[in-house]
Amino acid sequence: MSSITSAAAMKLLDVRLKHAGSIITSAIGEFSTSGVQEIACLRAGGTIDLYRIVITNVSSDGDDDDEEDEEEVQTTLKLLKRIETRSTLRSLTAIRISGSKKDVILVGADGGCLSLIAFDTAASASNNNSDASVTYKLLHCPTFGKSGCRRDTPGQYLASDPRGGRAVMIASTEKRKLVYVLNRDSGGNITIASPLEAHRPRTVVFDLVGVDNGFDNPIFASLEVQYPEYEDTVLAERKKKKEKEDHDKMEVEGGRDVELGQHGDGYTKQLAYYELDLGLNHVSRRWATSTIRSACCLAAIPGGLDGPSGVLVGGEDYIEYLREGMTLPPSSNGESKVTPKRLICAIPRRELHPKSKGVLITTISVLRQKKGKFFALAQSELGDVYKVTLQMSKEDKTVVTHMTICLLDTLPVGNGLNISKLALLFVPAEFGDHGLYQFDAIDIEDSAVKFTSEETISAFVKSGKSSEDAFYASSENAAAIVPTFRPTILRNMHKVFALDSLAPVTSVLVGELAGNEVSPQFYTLCGRGPRSSLRILRHGLSVTELAVSELPGTPGGVFNVRDDRATKNGKFHDRYIVVSFADATLVLSVGETVEEMGKESGFLTSDPTLACSALGNGDKDGGIVQVCPGGVRHIRRFNNQVNVSQWSVPGIKKIERASANEFQILIALAGGELIYFELDPMSGNLTEACTRDVGTDVCCLDVGPVPQGKSRSLFAVVGSRDSNVRLLSLDPGSLLVQKSSTTLGTTKPHSAALSIVSDDDGASELTMTVGLEDGSALRANVDPITGAISTSPSRRFLGARPVAVSRVTLDGSPSTLLLSSRPWIGRNGKGRHAMAPMSYAPLDYGCSFSNEAVREGIVATSGSTLRILSVGENGGNNALLGNDDDETFNATNVSLRYTPRQMCLLSAKVGETNKKIVLALVESDYNDYGAEDKRSMGFDGTGRLKTTSKKIESKSNDDAMDMDEDSDDDANNEEKKEDADDEDEDDINSRLTPIRGPVPSGKGCWGSCVRLVDPQNACNTLDCVELNRNEAALCCASVRFHSRGGESLLAVGTVTSMTMHPLCHKESHVVLYRVVNGDRLQFLHRTKVDDGPVLSLVHFQGRLLVGIGRTLRLYEMGKRQLLKKCELRGLPTMVKTLHAAGDRAYVGDMMQSLHFIRYDSTANRLVLVARDRSSRPITCQELLDMNTVAVGDKFGNVSILRLPGGADVGAIDVTGTRALWDSSREDATPKLETLCTYHVGEVVTSMTRASLVAGGAESLVYVTVTGRVGAFVPFTSREDVEFYTSLEGYLRVEAPRPTGRDPQAYRSYYAPTKHIVDGDLCDAYSQLPYETKQKIAEQLDRSVGEITKKLEDTRNAIL
C-alpha cells in the first residue's frame, strides 16, 4: 500500500465491484411492455432496477412428431434496465394513468423532487434478447423541498390513487404532505400540476396508502399520531405521572381496566382520510378514527364495483379492517352489555412463542383476482405469511361482515410482498437473497390454521372488559384465544428463482486461501440469524460441468458441425463433435447419446482436422467441409449415400491454418500463400475463388461469421509471424485485398476471431479479437464498411499461456471464448465490453455446443479429456456478464448457525512440521436461544422432519399401488423409483425456508458459537464450539504470545446477558483457544474483565491488546488467565476497532473517531499520540501505513486520516519536566490530518488491503451493510489523475439526474468530497448519447474510443 500513501495528496478512484443487494421497496406492474409482468426495485446505493418475469417452456424435441414433448417450466427474473440515480432512494409506487396500457413509477428520494419515470421497449426486431432494448424517460421531476433526508421533507411515504392514477400524495415523516394531480394533455403526454398542501403540524406519519373508492374524489389514508405542543407536554407531565401511579396501583390491586390511547398513554394512533376535491382543487382532512396502538402498516381494499373499499391495518397480534361509515353486524352474544366497535381479527401464533410478547405484522399486500374477488397477504416480523379474506354481506357488497386469517407459509422477512397475476410472489428480503415463489394452492381456508374476527370479538365480549383498547393491547389476551402452529417447509408454494444478495456483510477477507487457484477469493460474512452464511466470492462466471469423457490422446483442436435440420422453435443443434489429434480425427455423433462415427460419416479420420463446418444456410443441405493438411474435403449426402469431393494441395506443400463458415473457406499454406473458396449457391459445390501470397508464414486466420440475412462475410483476419495482423477483404470485387493492419510489437499472434456484436441501439458492430503468444488478448473495433481497424485497441493480460480465441453464444448473444492459463468469456453489453474469467480448470481448445439438453454450452478439451460445459448461474446461462455494470462474481455459500460477527486467520500445526491455514469465525444472535436450548424445546430449524416423513409414507403408498400393476421389467420400475426419489428431494429443496428460532421471553438472551473452517476444503466446518448460555462472542483475533513460543492462538471476546436498550451486561471475558492438529479447538482458559464489553482484540508485540469499554488494556498470557500489564483509561465512549503496527495502536472509538496510541516500553504505559479533530462514529478501519489509516463511519462516509509529521515526538516526555496538567489538555494533543473524504452512501462495515490479481497493486477493498463490494484504487500517474478529475467534472453536469440529486452534493453528504473520484459517475460515460460523448471527448481533447478504452483498461487492471 506504499504506492497509495507515498504522495502527500492522495488520489483514489472508487470502483464498484458488486452492487448492493438490499432492496428497499418494490412494485409490480407492466412497465416496459403491455401485458408483461415486471418488477421495479429500489436498491440501496441509489439504483432503480427493472426485472421482467420470464416464463419459458424448456422442451426436449423428439424426432417423432406424434409424441408430445416433455415441457419443463422455468421461471426467472431478467434484468432489463438499471438506473443510477446517485441519491438515497426512499419510496416507490406504480401508477397507471387512465387511457394508458403501461404503468409508470413515481420515486421519492433525498433530492427534494418527485420523479415520474416511464420505461419503453426500443429494441429492433433483430435484437429482441438484448438487455439494452429497454430505455427509460424522466417525464417529470418537480422540486418541492430541500435536499436530504429530513423529517419534515416529503419523500418518505408515497401513495397513488388506485383508480386511473388521478393523483399522488407524497408525505414526510412529520407534518408535511403534498398532493400532485396527474392528467393527460391533447397529445397523450402525462402532465403534473402544482402541489396542493395537506400539512398537519405535530403529526407523525407511520404509513400512507391510496384508498380505492371507485371514481369519486381521490382519498388517501394516513396512519398517524398527533402529539401535543411542548408547552402542553410540560403541563401534562404531572397528570401523566399521577395516571401512571394510579395505573400501577390498579394492576397490583387487580382493579378496573386502564384504557390506553386518549385516556392512558398520552397519544392515540389514528387512521385519517385526506380527500382531494377535483372540482375545488383542494385537499382536506375528511375523516379520522382511532386504531390499535401498535398499528404500523396499511393496505387498501378494492372499492367501487370490485369490493367494499376501506383499508386493512396491521399491528401487533391483530389485523383490523376500517372504512368510513362502516357498521358492524350485531353481536351473537346478546346477554353482554358491551357493544364491539371494531372489525378485528387476531393472527395465529407459533407454539413456542412467549405469551407475553406480541407478533407484529410488518407488511400487507392485496391482490385483485377478478371483479368482486380479492385477498390479502400479510407477513409478520417472524416471517409467517397469512392469507386475509373478507366476507361481505349478501344484501350489500359494501358491508364487511367478518374477516378470516389463515396461515399460508413461512418465508424470509421481506420489505414487501409483490403478488403477480401469474400466481407468483416476489419477496424482497430484508436480509439475504430475494425470492420468487410459485403458488401451489391459495384456497386453503379449509385445511390451514385459521382464526376469524367473530371468534376474536366473541373473546372480547366474553372477557367482560369494557375497553377494546385495553383488551387488544394485551399480548396475553391474543395468545389465549388464537390457535398455534409449528412452522414447516413450504406447503402452499415453492421457490422458483432467487436474486443474489450479500446483505448484510459484516466482515471481508481477501486472499488466495484455497491453495490451487490463480486469483484471490473474497471471504465475506453475510446474513442474519438462520440465513447467515460465509460466502466465498470468486471473480468469474459459474460453470456447470455436464459431461467429462476420456480421449485416446491429447487433442489439438475441437470443432462443432451444425445439423441442417432445424428444431420446432427454429433453432439449429449440433450434429457432430469433431476432435482433432496430431495424426487422426475423432468424429462423435450428437443425439440422445454421443457415439463415435467411422467412415460412414465421410470424414477423413486418418489425418488431423484443421477446420470443419456445415455448409449452407439451413434451407438446403450444402454438406460439410473438412480441411486437412492434405486438402479440402466436401462431404455431401445423396439418397443416404455419402459423396466426397476433395481438393488436394498442389505439390508438396501442406495446409497449416484454415477457417470456414457456412459459405466461405480460407486456407493458408506453408510460406504464406492464401487460397480462398466459396460455396456456389446454385450447384452446391465449392469453387476456388482467389489466391494471394502474404510473404510470411501465417499464424492464425478467421473468415468471420456470416451476418444475418447475408450470404458472406466481408472480411477475414490473418495473423502472421512478422507480428502483423491484417484485415483482408472478401468482397467479390476485391478478394483478399488488404484493408488495414496493426502491428503487435515483439509478440506474435496465436489465434484470431471476428465477431458481430450489437450495441445499445441495436446496430451491429464488427469486433476483432486476437490472442497473443505472450498470454494477452487484443480487441479492436473494425469499420464494417471500410475495414479500418480502430486506432485505440484494447489489450488485456489473461494468463501465462498463449491465448486461443473462438466464438460462442451466451444468453442468445454472440460472445468470445478466450483460453489461456484460465478460461475467459468476453461480451458486449450496456455500452461497454465486459470480460470475466470462468471459474473452472484451464482449457486447451473450445467451441460452442448446442443440443436438445444443452441449449447454449461449450465443448472443450483439457489435457486428454473432452468436457461439455454450461456457463451461468445454476448452469442456466443466466450469466450476468454484460447485463450489469458489476464485475461478475460467483459465490459458494457455507451456512452458519448464528449471525457472523468477525473472522480471522490462524496458522495451525498439522503433525510435527506441516502447517495449515484455517479460518476462525465467531457467531452470535441477540434475543435467541442456543442450539442446546432449541433442541430441548423440540425446535426444528429446517422444518422438514415431519413433512419428509409424510412424503416418504405417501411415496411408499404410491409404490404399493404401482406393485399391483402388471410389469414385466423390474429394472424399469426400479429406475422410475429412483427418479421419483430424485424428484421428491428436488421438491423438498425448493420448499426449504429459513425459520427463526423461538423468541425468548426474557432479556439478555443470546445464542453464540465459535467455528473453525478449512478454506482449502470448500470451507467445510472443522469444529464448532457452542458457548455458555446467554454468552455472546463479539470479536476474535489471532495472537502469538512470546511466552508460548509464537504459537498462533485464538482469542475471543465475549459478553454475558448483554442488553441493547439500555446497554448493559453481567460479565465480560477474554477466552483463549488452541488449534489442535489443524482441525479442533482446545479451550485454554477464560479471563474475566471489567469496565465494559469486549468489542475488539489485536495482537501487539507478542501480547494481546484488548478494547474493554472505554479502556485499552495490554495482557500477557498466564497459566490460568491473562495477566494485565498496563492500560489506558478515559477514552471517549467505547473502543470499537483496533489495529497495531510496531509500537503503535490505532483505536477507533464508537463515537469519537480515531486515536493514535503509542506504547512506551521503558515506562510500560500507553500514551495518546494524536486524535481526530472530527467526531466520527467509527464502524471499521484499515491500516494503510504507520501514519495513515482509512476509517468508515455509520453515516456511510470513508475518510483517510494521517498523522502529521513529528506529532509523536512530544508524546513521551523523557525529561520529566512536562507538567501533568499540560499533557492532559485537549488543545495540546496533535490532531490528525484528513487526506480523503468520500460519501459511499451505504454504511461501510469492513475494509481490507488486498491485491485483486496475482502480482497486481494493492487496493482498499470495502463492503457495506447492504451488500456492496467496492475498492478504492490509487492513481499511479498524474495523467490518470487529471483525466479522471476532468471527466468527473464534466459528467457532474452532463450525466442524467433521475431524482434531481446533484452528484457532487451526494458524494459530499456530510463533508465535501476530497481527493476521491466517483468511479460510478465516470462509468456513466458509456451510457450517454453519442452526441454527449462526443462533446465531452472534445473538451478532454480525446476521442470517444480513447475514453472508453481508458475506462476499460482501468477496470481491467483491477480484476
Short mmCIF file of C-alpha atoms in Angstrom, two decimals, residues 106-107 111-116 138-145 170 178 180 182 192-195 1298-1300:
data_model
loop_
_atom_site.label_atom_id
_atom_site.label_comp_id
_atom_site.label_asym_id
_atom_site.label_seq_id
_atom_site.Cartn_x
_atom_site.Cartn_y
_atom_site.Cartn_z
CA LEU A 106 -43.00 7.52 -9.03
CA VAL A 107 -39.90 7.70 -6.88
CA GLY A 111 -33.16 15.23 -3.90
CA GLY A 112 -36.25 17.18 -2.84
CA CYS A 113 -38.01 16.16 -6.06
CA LEU A 114 -40.75 13.77 -7.14
CA SER A 115 -39.60 11.69 -10.11
CA LEU A 116 -42.03 10.32 -12.66
CA LEU A 138 -37.79 11.04 -16.95
CA LEU A 139 -41.22 12.52 -17.59
CA HIS A 140 -41.33 14.99 -14.72
CA CYS A 141 -39.14 15.89 -11.78
CA PRO A 142 -40.80 18.77 -9.88
CA THR A 143 -38.95 20.19 -6.89
CA PHE A 144 -40.90 20.57 -3.66
CA GLY A 145 -38.35 20.99 -0.89
CA ILE A 170 -46.06 12.32 -1.02
CA LEU A 178 -48.27 17.22 -0.76
CA TYR A 180 -49.98 16.19 -7.12
CA LEU A 182 -51.86 13.89 -12.81
CA ILE A 192 -48.43 17.04 -13.47
CA ALA A 193 -49.95 20.04 -11.69
CA SER A 194 -48.54 22.19 -8.92
CA PRO A 195 -48.63 20.54 -5.49
CA PRO A 1298 -33.28 10.86 -12.43
CA THR A 1299 -34.11 12.08 -8.91
CA GLY A 1300 -32.81 15.63 -9.26
#
